[in-house]
Each structure stands twice: as structure tokens, then as C-alpha cells.
Amino acid sequence: AFEGEEEGLQLANQSQYGLGGGVFSQDPVRLERVLNQLEAGFVVANDVVRSEAGLPFGGQKSSGYGKELGEAGLLEFVQLKTKA
């Protein structure tokens, strides 16, 4: 439990993990503000965290490196080569 937006963000961001997070609010300005400050690789507003095939999904901190799914995920599995 926490009291207020600032304490909630502080508690959430103290975690060593940062795969996904969500915020529930009826205030769109608050949603945007809190989602931008949440240290997670994937954030959602008024919903549960779940991956979708067309969108990149991956974490921050100790929740892994890189992304999966979507174009960003595809690029994780290729070695780009420049020819001149």
C-alpha cells in the first residue's frame, strides 16, 4: 500500500525489475505523467500488461536485455552488415 502518486512511483521504481507496469486512473493527464516516470520496458494505461505480436516487448533493469516481437524484436536476431 502507498499514499499518493509520488510514493507509489518511488516504490514501483525501487524494484530491481522493470518488465512491465500499469497505471489505473480516470485522469488522462495523471496517466501520461505517471506512465512516463514508470521505469519499465512496457507500460499500459487502465489495462493489464500483455504482449501483442506486432509490438516490441522487453524489460529494463534486471528484467533482461533487448526486445522481442515487432520490428525491434526482429532486429535483435540479425547481424547488420554495411557494404561500401
Short mmCIF file of C-alpha atoms in Angstrom, two decimals:
data_model
loop_
_atom_site.label_atom_id
_atom_site.label_comp_id
_atom_site.label_asym_id
_atom_site.label_seq_id
_atom_site.Cartn_x
_atom_site.Cartn_y
_atom_site.Cartn_z
CA ALA A 1 0.00 0.00 0.00
CA PHE A 2 1.09 3.57 -0.60
CA GLU A 3 -0.24 7.07 -0.20
CA GLY A 4 -0.12 9.30 -3.22
CA GLU A 5 1.34 9.29 -6.67
CA GLU A 6 4.90 10.18 -5.65
CA GLU A 7 5.19 7.37 -3.09
CA GLY A 8 3.64 4.87 -5.50
CA LEU A 9 6.17 5.73 -8.20
CA GLN A 10 9.03 5.59 -5.74
CA LEU A 11 8.00 2.11 -4.56
CA ALA A 12 7.48 0.82 -8.09
CA ASN A 13 10.80 2.18 -9.34
CA GLN A 14 12.77 0.79 -6.38
CA SER A 15 12.33 -2.71 -7.78
CA GLN A 16 15.36 -4.25 -9.48
CA TYR A 17 12.97 -5.45 -12.17
CA GLY A 18 11.26 -3.46 -14.88
CA LEU A 19 9.48 -5.74 -17.32
CA GLY A 20 6.04 -4.16 -17.35
CA GLY A 21 3.79 -1.93 -15.34
CA GLY A 22 0.38 -0.37 -15.43
CA VAL A 23 -1.48 2.59 -14.06
CA PHE A 24 -5.19 2.89 -13.41
CA SER A 25 -6.72 6.37 -13.33
CA GLN A 26 -9.59 8.32 -14.82
CA ASP A 27 -7.35 11.39 -15.16
CA PRO A 28 -5.60 11.31 -18.58
CA VAL A 29 -3.02 13.91 -17.54
CA ARG A 30 -2.06 11.83 -14.48
CA LEU A 31 -1.89 8.66 -16.59
CA GLU A 32 0.54 10.25 -19.02
CA ARG A 33 2.69 11.73 -16.25
CA VAL A 34 2.95 8.51 -14.23
CA LEU A 35 3.48 6.22 -17.24
CA ASN A 36 6.36 8.44 -18.39
CA GLN A 37 8.04 8.13 -14.98
CA LEU A 38 7.49 4.40 -14.51
CA GLU A 39 10.78 2.54 -15.05
CA ALA A 40 9.54 -0.41 -17.08
CA GLY A 41 10.05 -1.63 -20.62
CA PHE A 42 6.31 -1.89 -21.31
CA VAL A 43 3.61 0.23 -19.69
CA VAL A 44 -0.17 0.25 -20.07
CA ALA A 45 -2.95 2.57 -19.02
CA ASN A 46 -6.11 1.14 -17.43
CA ASP A 47 -5.34 -2.41 -18.54
CA VAL A 48 -3.16 -5.41 -17.70
CA VAL A 49 0.32 -5.90 -19.13
CA ARG A 50 0.32 -8.37 -22.01
CA SER A 51 2.38 -8.69 -25.15
CA GLU A 52 1.00 -8.28 -28.66
CA ALA A 53 2.75 -9.80 -31.66
CA GLY A 54 3.05 -6.51 -33.56
CA LEU A 55 4.54 -4.54 -30.67
CA PRO A 56 8.03 -4.87 -29.20
CA PHE A 57 8.09 -6.27 -25.67
CA GLY A 58 11.00 -6.33 -23.24
CA GLY A 59 12.18 -5.07 -19.91
CA GLN A 60 14.61 -2.76 -18.21
CA LYS A 61 16.94 -3.24 -15.25
CA SER A 62 17.22 -6.95 -14.28
CA SER A 63 14.31 -7.93 -16.50
CA GLY A 64 16.51 -8.81 -19.42
CA TYR A 65 18.14 -7.20 -22.38
CA GLY A 66 16.61 -6.29 -25.69
CA LYS A 67 13.15 -6.70 -27.08
CA GLU A 68 11.09 -9.45 -28.60
CA LEU A 69 8.22 -9.23 -31.08
CA GLY A 70 7.60 -6.45 -33.59
CA GLU A 71 10.32 -4.90 -35.76
CA ALA A 72 12.53 -4.11 -32.74
CA GLY A 73 12.37 -7.78 -31.71
CA LEU A 74 13.26 -8.96 -35.19
CA LEU A 75 16.33 -6.71 -35.22
CA GLU A 76 17.56 -8.40 -32.02
CA PHE A 77 18.14 -11.58 -34.07
CA VAL A 78 20.00 -10.16 -37.05
CA GLN A 79 23.57 -9.04 -37.63
CA LEU A 80 23.60 -5.92 -39.80
CA LYS A 81 26.44 -5.59 -42.27
CA THR A 82 27.41 -2.47 -44.15
CA LYS A 83 28.95 -2.87 -47.61
CA ALA A 84 30.70 0.00 -49.32
#
